[in-house]
Protein backbone atom coordinates (compact mmCIF):
# COMPACT_ATOMS: atom_id res chain seq x y z
CA UNK A 1 0.00 0.00 0.00
CA UNK A 2 1.24 3.50 -0.86
CA UNK A 3 -0.07 6.53 1.05
CA UNK A 4 0.42 9.73 -0.92
CA UNK A 5 0.82 13.28 0.40
CA UNK A 6 0.56 13.24 4.18
CA UNK A 7 2.19 15.43 6.79
CA UNK A 8 3.76 13.13 9.37
CA UNK A 9 3.40 14.54 12.88
CA UNK A 10 3.07 18.24 11.95
CA UNK A 11 5.81 18.15 9.28
CA UNK A 12 5.75 21.19 6.96
CA UNK A 13 6.55 19.04 3.92
CA UNK A 14 4.25 16.36 2.58
CA UNK A 15 5.59 12.80 2.35
CA UNK A 16 4.57 9.48 0.87
CA UNK A 17 4.55 6.34 2.99
CA UNK A 18 4.86 2.76 1.76
CA UNK A 19 3.49 -0.15 3.76
CA UNK A 20 4.43 -3.76 3.15
CA UNK A 21 3.18 -6.79 5.10
CA UNK A 22 1.51 -4.56 7.66
CA UNK A 23 4.71 -2.63 8.47
CA UNK A 24 6.05 0.81 7.55
CA UNK A 25 8.74 0.12 4.99
CA UNK A 26 9.60 3.42 3.27
CA UNK A 27 8.91 7.15 3.53
CA UNK A 28 9.96 9.89 1.12
CA UNK A 29 8.83 12.31 -1.56
CA UNK A 30 7.34 11.25 -4.88
CA UNK A 31 7.39 7.51 -4.26
CA UNK A 32 6.08 5.64 -7.30
CA UNK A 33 3.36 3.03 -6.96
CA UNK A 34 4.33 -0.50 -7.99
CA UNK A 35 2.10 -2.51 -10.31
CA UNK A 36 -1.16 -3.39 -8.56
CA UNK A 37 -0.12 -1.51 -5.41
CA UNK A 38 -3.09 0.02 -3.57
CA UNK A 39 -2.75 3.83 -3.45
CA UNK A 40 -4.43 6.06 -0.89
CA UNK A 41 -4.45 9.83 -1.39
CA UNK A 42 -3.84 11.63 1.92
CA UNK A 43 -4.67 15.10 0.55
CA UNK A 44 -2.00 16.80 2.66
CA UNK A 45 -3.64 15.59 5.87
CA UNK A 46 -1.93 15.01 9.20
CA UNK A 47 -0.65 11.48 9.91
CA UNK A 48 -0.35 10.52 13.57
CA UNK A 49 0.13 7.27 15.43
CA UNK A 50 -3.14 5.90 16.88
CA UNK A 51 -4.73 7.51 19.89
CA UNK A 52 -4.35 5.78 23.25
CA UNK A 53 -7.08 5.94 25.90
CA UNK A 54 -5.29 5.14 29.16
CA UNK A 55 -8.28 5.06 31.45
CA UNK A 56 -11.82 3.92 30.79
CA UNK A 57 -14.34 1.60 32.43
CA UNK A 58 -15.63 -0.63 29.63
CA UNK A 59 -17.84 -2.45 32.14
CA UNK A 60 -19.91 0.70 32.75
CA UNK A 61 -19.78 2.46 29.36
CA UNK A 62 -23.04 2.88 27.40
CA UNK A 63 -25.10 1.58 30.32
CA UNK A 64 -27.09 4.75 30.99
CA UNK A 65 -30.21 3.62 29.13
CA UNK A 66 -30.47 0.67 31.50
CA UNK A 67 -29.08 1.89 34.83
CA UNK A 68 -31.44 4.83 35.20
CA UNK A 69 -30.23 8.39 35.28
CA UNK A 70 -28.01 10.14 37.80
CA UNK A 71 -30.20 13.14 38.68
CA UNK A 72 -27.65 15.06 40.74
CA UNK A 73 -24.75 14.25 38.43
CA UNK A 74 -22.53 13.58 41.46
CA UNK A 75 -20.06 10.75 41.95
CA UNK A 76 -21.99 9.55 44.99
CA UNK A 77 -25.25 9.14 43.13
CA UNK A 78 -23.29 7.57 40.28
CA UNK A 79 -21.82 4.96 42.63
CA UNK A 80 -25.25 4.32 44.14
CA UNK A 81 -26.93 3.88 40.74
CA UNK A 82 -24.11 1.65 39.46
CA UNK A 83 -23.97 -0.48 42.63
CA UNK A 84 -27.60 -1.43 42.15
CA UNK A 85 -27.21 -2.18 38.46
CA UNK A 86 -24.01 -4.23 38.75
CA UNK A 87 -25.76 -6.89 40.87
CA UNK A 88 -27.49 -8.16 37.73
CA UNK A 89 -24.71 -7.89 35.16
CA UNK A 90 -24.41 -10.70 32.65
CA UNK A 91 -21.43 -11.57 30.52
CA UNK A 92 -23.39 -11.17 27.33
CA UNK A 93 -24.71 -7.73 28.22
CA UNK A 94 -21.26 -6.45 29.24
CA UNK A 95 -19.68 -7.76 26.05
CA UNK A 96 -22.35 -6.17 23.84
CA UNK A 97 -21.94 -2.75 25.45
CA UNK A 98 -18.15 -2.98 25.46
CA UNK A 99 -18.09 -3.97 21.78
CA UNK A 100 -20.26 -0.96 20.91
CA UNK A 101 -17.86 1.23 22.88
CA UNK A 102 -14.87 -0.21 21.04
CA UNK A 103 -16.55 0.62 17.72
CA UNK A 104 -16.86 4.23 18.89
CA UNK A 105 -13.17 4.21 19.69
CA UNK A 106 -12.31 2.83 16.26
CA UNK A 107 -14.32 5.59 14.59
CA UNK A 108 -12.30 8.12 16.52
CA UNK A 109 -8.88 6.62 15.78
CA UNK A 110 -8.23 4.97 19.16
CA UNK A 111 -6.38 1.63 18.86
CA UNK A 112 -5.08 1.15 22.42
CA UNK A 113 -7.30 1.15 25.51
CA UNK A 114 -6.69 0.49 29.19
CA UNK A 115 -9.91 -0.46 30.93
CA UNK A 116 -10.50 -0.76 34.66
CA UNK A 117 -13.00 -3.48 35.52
CA UNK A 118 -14.74 -3.54 38.89
CA UNK A 119 -14.08 -6.91 40.53
CA UNK A 120 -15.49 -6.03 43.99
CA UNK A 121 -18.78 -7.84 43.72
CA UNK A 122 -17.96 -10.69 41.33
CA UNK A 123 -15.91 -11.49 38.25
CA UNK A 124 -18.73 -11.51 35.67
CA UNK A 125 -17.66 -8.28 33.96
CA UNK A 126 -13.99 -9.19 34.20
CA UNK A 127 -14.54 -12.58 32.58
CA UNK A 128 -16.65 -10.94 29.86
CA UNK A 129 -13.97 -8.39 29.02
CA UNK A 130 -11.15 -10.93 29.19
CA UNK A 131 -12.91 -12.96 26.48
CA UNK A 132 -13.66 -9.85 24.42
CA UNK A 133 -10.07 -8.66 24.68
CA UNK A 134 -8.85 -11.85 22.99
CA UNK A 135 -11.58 -11.70 20.37
CA UNK A 136 -10.81 -8.15 19.20
CA UNK A 137 -7.02 -8.26 19.69
CA UNK A 138 -6.24 -7.82 15.98
CA UNK A 139 -8.40 -4.71 15.75
CA UNK A 140 -7.89 -2.91 19.04
CA UNK A 141 -5.51 -3.61 21.91
CA UNK A 142 -6.93 -3.69 25.42
CA UNK A 143 -5.23 -3.81 28.81
CA UNK A 144 -7.45 -4.87 31.70
CA UNK A 145 -7.07 -3.50 35.22
CA UNK A 146 -8.47 -5.60 38.07
CA UNK A 147 -10.12 -2.72 39.91
CA UNK A 148 -11.34 -3.13 43.52
CA UNK A 149 -13.83 -0.24 43.37
CA UNK A 150 -15.15 -0.84 46.90
CA UNK A 151 -11.68 -0.74 48.47
CA UNK A 152 -9.27 -3.59 49.12
CA UNK A 153 -9.72 -3.68 52.89
CA UNK A 154 -13.50 -3.43 52.84
CA UNK A 155 -13.95 -7.19 52.70
CA UNK A 156 -12.10 -10.45 52.25
CA UNK A 157 -14.16 -11.07 49.10
CA UNK A 158 -12.60 -8.10 47.30
CA UNK A 159 -9.08 -9.37 47.99
CA UNK A 160 -10.04 -12.86 46.85
CA UNK A 161 -11.58 -11.53 43.61
CA UNK A 162 -8.57 -9.29 43.01
CA UNK A 163 -6.13 -12.19 43.31
CA UNK A 164 -8.33 -14.37 41.12
CA UNK A 165 -8.59 -11.73 38.40
CA UNK A 166 -4.81 -11.39 38.37
CA UNK A 167 -4.42 -15.16 38.05
CA UNK A 168 -6.98 -15.22 35.23
CA UNK A 169 -5.00 -12.74 33.14
CA UNK A 170 -5.48 -9.13 34.23
CA UNK A 171 -2.64 -6.96 32.93
CA UNK A 172 -2.72 -4.38 35.70
CA UNK A 173 -3.42 -4.24 39.46
CA UNK A 174 -5.84 -1.46 40.44
CA UNK A 175 -6.69 0.26 43.69
CA UNK A 176 -8.45 3.21 45.29
CA UNK A 177 -6.55 4.24 48.44
CA UNK A 178 -8.47 7.49 49.09
CA UNK A 179 -11.69 5.44 49.32
CA UNK A 180 -10.34 2.96 51.89
CA UNK A 181 -11.62 3.21 55.47
CA UNK A 182 -8.78 5.35 56.84
CA UNK A 183 -5.53 6.90 55.71
CA UNK A 184 -3.71 3.94 57.25
CA UNK A 185 -5.89 1.50 55.30
CA UNK A 186 -5.13 3.51 52.15
CA UNK A 187 -1.38 3.32 52.70
CA UNK A 188 -1.64 -0.37 53.48
CA UNK A 189 -3.64 -0.92 50.27
CA UNK A 190 -0.82 0.62 48.22
CA UNK A 191 1.76 -1.71 49.74
CA UNK A 192 -0.60 -4.65 49.15
CA UNK A 193 -1.04 -3.66 45.49
CA UNK A 194 2.70 -3.33 44.93
CA UNK A 195 3.27 -6.77 46.43
CA UNK A 196 0.64 -8.23 44.12
CA UNK A 197 2.25 -6.50 41.12
CA UNK A 198 5.57 -8.10 41.98
CA UNK A 199 4.09 -11.49 42.78
CA UNK A 200 2.09 -11.71 39.53
CA UNK A 201 4.44 -9.57 37.39
CA UNK A 202 1.80 -6.96 36.52
CA UNK A 203 1.60 -3.22 35.92
CA UNK A 204 -0.06 -0.95 38.50
CA UNK A 205 -2.72 1.72 37.92
CA UNK A 206 -4.43 3.23 40.93
CA UNK A 207 -7.37 5.61 41.20
CA UNK A 208 -5.31 8.00 43.30
CA UNK A 209 -6.48 11.06 45.23
CA UNK A 210 -9.63 11.52 43.14
CA UNK A 211 -11.05 13.90 45.71
CA UNK A 212 -10.94 17.64 46.45
CA UNK A 213 -9.21 17.01 49.79
CA UNK A 214 -5.83 18.70 49.99
CA UNK A 215 -4.96 16.18 52.71
CA UNK A 216 -5.32 13.24 50.33
CA UNK A 217 -1.68 12.46 49.66
CA UNK A 218 -1.49 8.87 48.52
CA UNK A 219 0.38 9.86 45.36
CA UNK A 220 3.61 10.44 47.27
CA UNK A 221 3.24 7.03 48.94
CA UNK A 222 2.67 5.34 45.59
CA UNK A 223 5.60 7.19 44.00
CA UNK A 224 7.90 6.28 46.90
CA UNK A 225 6.84 2.62 46.56
CA UNK A 226 7.43 2.77 42.78
CA UNK A 227 10.89 4.18 43.47
CA UNK A 228 11.85 1.79 46.24
CA UNK A 229 10.53 -1.37 44.59
CA UNK A 230 12.04 -0.40 41.24
CA UNK A 231 8.65 -0.83 39.56
CA UNK A 232 9.04 2.78 38.35
CA UNK A 233 7.35 3.40 35.01
CA UNK A 234 5.26 0.25 35.37
CA UNK A 235 3.22 2.27 37.89
CA UNK A 236 0.52 4.84 37.04
CA UNK A 237 -1.61 7.12 39.16
CA UNK A 238 -4.98 8.02 37.65
CA UNK A 239 -6.86 11.25 38.39
CA UNK A 240 -4.68 12.81 41.18
CA UNK A 241 -7.16 15.71 41.32
CA UNK A 242 -6.30 16.50 44.97
CA UNK A 243 -3.06 17.92 43.55
CA UNK A 244 -5.21 20.82 42.32
CA UNK A 245 -5.60 21.80 45.98
CA UNK A 246 -2.06 21.13 47.28
CA UNK A 247 0.05 24.13 48.24
CA UNK A 248 2.88 25.03 45.88
CA UNK A 249 5.67 24.27 48.37
CA UNK A 250 4.37 20.72 48.83
CA UNK A 251 3.93 20.29 45.05
CA UNK A 252 7.52 21.29 44.46
CA UNK A 253 8.67 18.54 46.86
CA UNK A 254 6.19 16.09 45.34
CA UNK A 255 7.34 16.69 41.74
CA UNK A 256 10.87 15.68 42.73
CA UNK A 257 9.64 12.34 44.07
CA UNK A 258 7.41 11.80 41.03
CA UNK A 259 10.29 12.46 38.66
CA UNK A 260 12.62 10.16 40.62
CA UNK A 261 10.04 7.37 40.65
CA UNK A 262 9.30 7.38 36.90
CA UNK A 263 5.59 7.04 37.67
CA UNK A 264 2.96 7.99 35.03
CA UNK A 265 0.02 10.30 35.70
CA UNK A 266 -3.29 9.82 33.87
CA UNK A 267 -5.69 12.77 33.81
CA UNK A 268 -9.40 12.36 33.04
CA UNK A 269 -10.50 15.93 32.36
CA UNK A 270 -14.01 15.36 31.00
CA UNK A 271 -15.18 13.29 33.92
CA UNK A 272 -13.32 15.09 36.68
CA UNK A 273 -14.46 18.57 35.66
CA UNK A 274 -17.94 17.14 36.05
CA UNK A 275 -17.46 15.21 39.30
CA UNK A 276 -15.03 17.39 41.27
CA UNK A 277 -15.75 20.72 42.92
CA UNK A 278 -19.16 19.44 44.03
CA UNK A 279 -18.62 20.50 47.64
CA UNK A 280 -17.43 23.97 46.64
CA UNK A 281 -19.73 26.96 46.53
CA UNK A 282 -17.67 29.63 44.77
CA UNK A 283 -14.98 29.66 43.56
CA UNK A 284 -15.36 26.10 42.29
CA UNK A 285 -12.24 24.04 41.72
CA UNK A 286 -11.64 22.66 38.24
CA UNK A 287 -11.09 19.02 39.16
CA UNK A 288 -7.88 18.56 37.21
CA UNK A 289 -4.35 17.59 38.14
CA UNK A 290 -1.46 19.95 37.30
CA UNK A 291 -0.72 18.65 33.80
CA UNK A 292 1.37 21.56 32.59
CA UNK A 293 3.61 21.63 35.68
CA UNK A 294 3.97 17.83 35.74
CA UNK A 295 5.12 17.82 32.10
CA UNK A 296 7.52 20.69 32.82
CA UNK A 297 8.99 18.59 35.64
CA UNK A 298 9.62 15.62 33.39
CA UNK A 299 6.65 13.49 34.51
CA UNK A 300 4.84 11.49 31.83
CA UNK A 301 1.17 12.57 31.59
CA UNK A 302 -1.46 10.88 29.44
CA UNK A 303 -5.26 10.98 29.41
CA UNK A 304 -8.39 8.87 29.59
CA UNK A 305 -12.07 9.23 28.75
CA UNK A 306 -12.91 7.39 32.00
CA UNK A 307 -16.66 7.05 31.33
CA UNK A 308 -18.91 7.21 28.30
CA UNK A 309 -22.68 7.55 28.65
CA UNK A 310 -22.99 5.90 32.05
CA UNK A 311 -24.08 6.94 35.57
CA UNK A 312 -20.77 8.76 36.13
CA UNK A 313 -20.73 10.77 32.89
CA UNK A 314 -23.79 11.19 30.67
CA UNK A 315 -22.03 12.37 27.48
CA UNK A 316 -19.01 11.29 25.43
CA UNK A 317 -18.37 9.31 22.26
CA UNK A 318 -14.82 7.97 22.53
CA UNK A 319 -13.25 11.08 21.01
CA UNK A 320 -9.86 11.62 22.66
CA UNK A 321 -9.53 15.07 21.04
CA UNK A 322 -12.51 16.12 23.14
CA UNK A 323 -10.87 14.74 26.29
CA UNK A 324 -7.63 16.48 25.39
CA UNK A 325 -9.35 19.76 24.53
CA UNK A 326 -11.03 19.91 27.94
CA UNK A 327 -7.70 19.25 29.67
CA UNK A 328 -5.92 21.92 27.64
CA UNK A 329 -8.60 24.48 28.51
CA UNK A 330 -8.59 23.66 32.22
CA UNK A 331 -4.80 23.71 32.51
CA UNK A 332 -4.22 26.90 30.48
CA UNK A 333 -2.29 25.03 27.82
CA UNK A 334 -3.70 27.03 24.92
CA UNK A 335 -0.50 28.54 23.49
CA UNK A 336 0.04 27.73 19.81
CA UNK A 337 3.00 25.41 20.43
CA UNK A 338 1.27 23.70 23.34
CA UNK A 339 -1.83 23.05 21.24
CA UNK A 340 0.13 21.83 18.24
CA UNK A 341 2.31 19.47 20.30
CA UNK A 342 -0.48 18.27 22.58
CA UNK A 343 -1.21 15.25 20.35
CA UNK A 344 1.73 13.61 22.13
CA UNK A 345 -0.32 13.43 25.36
CA UNK A 346 -2.89 11.15 23.73
CA UNK A 347 -0.40 9.25 21.55
CA UNK A 348 3.21 8.74 22.69
CA UNK A 349 2.64 9.59 26.36
CA UNK A 350 -0.24 7.13 26.40
CA UNK A 351 1.89 4.43 24.77
CA UNK A 352 4.57 5.00 27.43
CA UNK A 353 1.96 4.78 30.18
CA UNK A 354 0.79 1.44 28.81
CA UNK A 355 4.43 0.31 28.69
CA UNK A 356 4.11 -0.52 24.96
CA UNK A 357 7.45 -1.59 23.57
CA UNK A 358 8.92 1.34 21.55
CA UNK A 359 9.32 -0.90 18.48
CA UNK A 360 5.54 -1.48 18.45
CA UNK A 361 4.38 2.14 18.42
CA UNK A 362 5.04 5.23 16.30
CA UNK A 363 5.53 6.15 12.65
CA UNK A 364 8.91 4.82 11.55
CA UNK A 365 10.24 2.23 9.14
CA UNK A 366 10.16 -1.24 10.70
CA UNK A 367 7.21 -0.57 13.02
CA UNK A 368 3.64 -1.87 12.61
CA UNK A 369 1.64 0.36 10.25
CA UNK A 370 -0.89 1.67 12.77
CA UNK A 371 -1.95 5.27 12.22
CA UNK A 372 -4.64 7.85 11.49
CA UNK A 373 -4.81 10.45 8.72
CA UNK A 374 -6.78 13.51 9.76
CA UNK A 375 -8.41 16.27 7.76
CA UNK A 376 -6.10 19.13 8.71
CA UNK A 377 -2.50 20.07 8.00
CA UNK A 378 -1.34 20.03 11.62
CA UNK A 379 -2.72 19.15 15.03
CA UNK A 380 -3.63 22.76 15.78
CA UNK A 381 -5.99 22.69 12.78
CA UNK A 382 -7.31 19.26 13.77
CA UNK A 383 -8.20 20.54 17.23
CA UNK A 384 -9.62 23.80 15.94
CA UNK A 385 -11.76 22.48 13.07
CA UNK A 386 -12.47 18.92 14.21
CA UNK A 387 -12.98 17.84 10.62
CA UNK A 388 -12.52 14.19 11.45
CA UNK A 389 -10.43 11.31 10.22
CA UNK A 390 -9.89 10.38 6.57
CA UNK A 391 -8.39 6.96 7.28
CA UNK A 392 -7.61 4.84 10.27
CA UNK A 393 -5.20 2.00 9.54
CA UNK A 394 -4.17 -0.95 11.68
CA UNK A 395 -1.44 -3.38 10.68
CA UNK A 396 -1.55 -1.96 7.18
CA UNK A 397 -5.31 -2.46 6.71
CA UNK A 398 -7.85 0.34 6.52
CA UNK A 399 -10.30 -0.12 9.38
CA UNK A 400 -13.78 -0.55 8.04
CA UNK A 401 -16.00 0.86 10.76
CA UNK A 402 -19.15 -0.78 9.35
CA UNK A 403 -17.88 -4.31 10.02
FE1 LIG B 1 -11.91 5.69 36.70
Coordinates of C-alpha atoms in Angstrom, one line a residue, residues 34-185:
X34 CA 4.3 -0.5 -8.0
X35 CA 2.1 -2.5 -10.3
X36 CA -1.2 -3.4 -8.6
X37 CA -0.1 -1.5 -5.4
X38 CA -3.1 0.0 -3.6
X39 CA -2.8 3.8 -3.4
X40 CA -4.4 6.1 -0.9
X41 CA -4.5 9.8 -1.4
X42 CA -3.8 11.6 1.9
X43 CA -4.7 15.1 0.6
X44 CA -2.0 16.8 2.7
X45 CA -3.6 15.6 5.9
X46 CA -1.9 15.0 9.2
X47 CA -0.6 11.5 9.9
X48 CA -0.3 10.5 13.6
X49 CA 0.1 7.3 15.4
X50 CA -3.1 5.9 16.9
X51 CA -4.7 7.5 19.9
X52 CA -4.4 5.8 23.3
X53 CA -7.1 5.9 25.9
X54 CA -5.3 5.1 29.2
X55 CA -8.3 5.1 31.5
X56 CA -11.8 3.9 30.8
X57 CA -14.3 1.6 32.4
X58 CA -15.6 -0.6 29.6
X59 CA -17.8 -2.5 32.1
X60 CA -19.9 0.7 32.8
X61 CA -19.8 2.5 29.4
X62 CA -23.0 2.9 27.4
X63 CA -25.1 1.6 30.3
X64 CA -27.1 4.8 31.0
X65 CA -30.2 3.6 29.1
X66 CA -30.5 0.7 31.5
X67 CA -29.1 1.9 34.8
X68 CA -31.4 4.8 35.2
X69 CA -30.2 8.4 35.3
X70 CA -28.0 10.1 37.8
X71 CA -30.2 13.1 38.7
X72 CA -27.7 15.1 40.7
X73 CA -24.7 14.3 38.4
X74 CA -22.5 13.6 41.5
X75 CA -20.1 10.7 41.9
X76 CA -22.0 9.6 45.0
X77 CA -25.3 9.1 43.1
X78 CA -23.3 7.6 40.3
X79 CA -21.8 5.0 42.6
X80 CA -25.3 4.3 44.1
X81 CA -26.9 3.9 40.7
X82 CA -24.1 1.6 39.5
X83 CA -24.0 -0.5 42.6
X84 CA -27.6 -1.4 42.1
X85 CA -27.2 -2.2 38.5
X86 CA -24.0 -4.2 38.8
X87 CA -25.8 -6.9 40.9
X88 CA -27.5 -8.2 37.7
X89 CA -24.7 -7.9 35.2
X90 CA -24.4 -10.7 32.7
X91 CA -21.4 -11.6 30.5
X92 CA -23.4 -11.2 27.3
X93 CA -24.7 -7.7 28.2
X94 CA -21.3 -6.4 29.2
X95 CA -19.7 -7.8 26.0
X96 CA -22.4 -6.2 23.8
X97 CA -21.9 -2.8 25.5
X98 CA -18.2 -3.0 25.5
X99 CA -18.1 -4.0 21.8
X100 CA -20.3 -1.0 20.9
X101 CA -17.9 1.2 22.9
X102 CA -14.9 -0.2 21.0
X103 CA -16.6 0.6 17.7
X104 CA -16.9 4.2 18.9
X105 CA -13.2 4.2 19.7
X106 CA -12.3 2.8 16.3
X107 CA -14.3 5.6 14.6
X108 CA -12.3 8.1 16.5
X109 CA -8.9 6.6 15.8
X110 CA -8.2 5.0 19.2
X111 CA -6.4 1.6 18.9
X112 CA -5.1 1.1 22.4
X113 CA -7.3 1.2 25.5
X114 CA -6.7 0.5 29.2
X115 CA -9.9 -0.5 30.9
X116 CA -10.5 -0.8 34.7
X117 CA -13.0 -3.5 35.5
X118 CA -14.7 -3.5 38.9
X119 CA -14.1 -6.9 40.5
X120 CA -15.5 -6.0 44.0
X121 CA -18.8 -7.8 43.7
X122 CA -18.0 -10.7 41.3
X123 CA -15.9 -11.5 38.3
X124 CA -18.7 -11.5 35.7
X125 CA -17.7 -8.3 34.0
X126 CA -14.0 -9.2 34.2
X127 CA -14.5 -12.6 32.6
X128 CA -16.6 -10.9 29.9
X129 CA -14.0 -8.4 29.0
X130 CA -11.1 -10.9 29.2
X131 CA -12.9 -13.0 26.5
X132 CA -13.7 -9.8 24.4
X133 CA -10.1 -8.7 24.7
X134 CA -8.9 -11.9 23.0
X135 CA -11.6 -11.7 20.4
X136 CA -10.8 -8.2 19.2
X137 CA -7.0 -8.3 19.7
X138 CA -6.2 -7.8 16.0
X139 CA -8.4 -4.7 15.8
X140 CA -7.9 -2.9 19.0
X141 CA -5.5 -3.6 21.9
X142 CA -6.9 -3.7 25.4
X143 CA -5.2 -3.8 28.8
X144 CA -7.5 -4.9 31.7
X145 CA -7.1 -3.5 35.2
X146 CA -8.5 -5.6 38.1
X147 CA -10.1 -2.7 39.9
X148 CA -11.3 -3.1 43.5
X149 CA -13.8 -0.2 43.4
X150 CA -15.1 -0.8 46.9
X151 CA -11.7 -0.7 48.5
X152 CA -9.3 -3.6 49.1
X153 CA -9.7 -3.7 52.9
X154 CA -13.5 -3.4 52.8
X155 CA -13.9 -7.2 52.7
X156 CA -12.1 -10.5 52.3
X157 CA -14.2 -11.1 49.1
X158 CA -12.6 -8.1 47.3
X159 CA -9.1 -9.4 48.0
X160 CA -10.0 -12.9 46.8
X161 CA -11.6 -11.5 43.6
X162 CA -8.6 -9.3 43.0
X163 CA -6.1 -12.2 43.3
X164 CA -8.3 -14.4 41.1
X165 CA -8.6 -11.7 38.4
X166 CA -4.8 -11.4 38.4
X167 CA -4.4 -15.2 38.0
X168 CA -7.0 -15.2 35.2
X169 CA -5.0 -12.7 33.1
X170 CA -5.5 -9.1 34.2
X171 CA -2.6 -7.0 32.9
X172 CA -2.7 -4.4 35.7
X173 CA -3.4 -4.2 39.5
X174 CA -5.8 -1.5 40.4
X175 CA -6.7 0.3 43.7
X176 CA -8.4 3.2 45.3
X177 CA -6.5 4.2 48.4
X178 CA -8.5 7.5 49.1
X179 CA -11.7 5.4 49.3
X180 CA -10.3 3.0 51.9
X181 CA -11.6 3.2 55.5
X182 CA -8.8 5.4 56.8
X183 CA -5.5 6.9 55.7
X184 CA -3.7 3.9 57.2
X185 CA -5.9 1.5 55.3

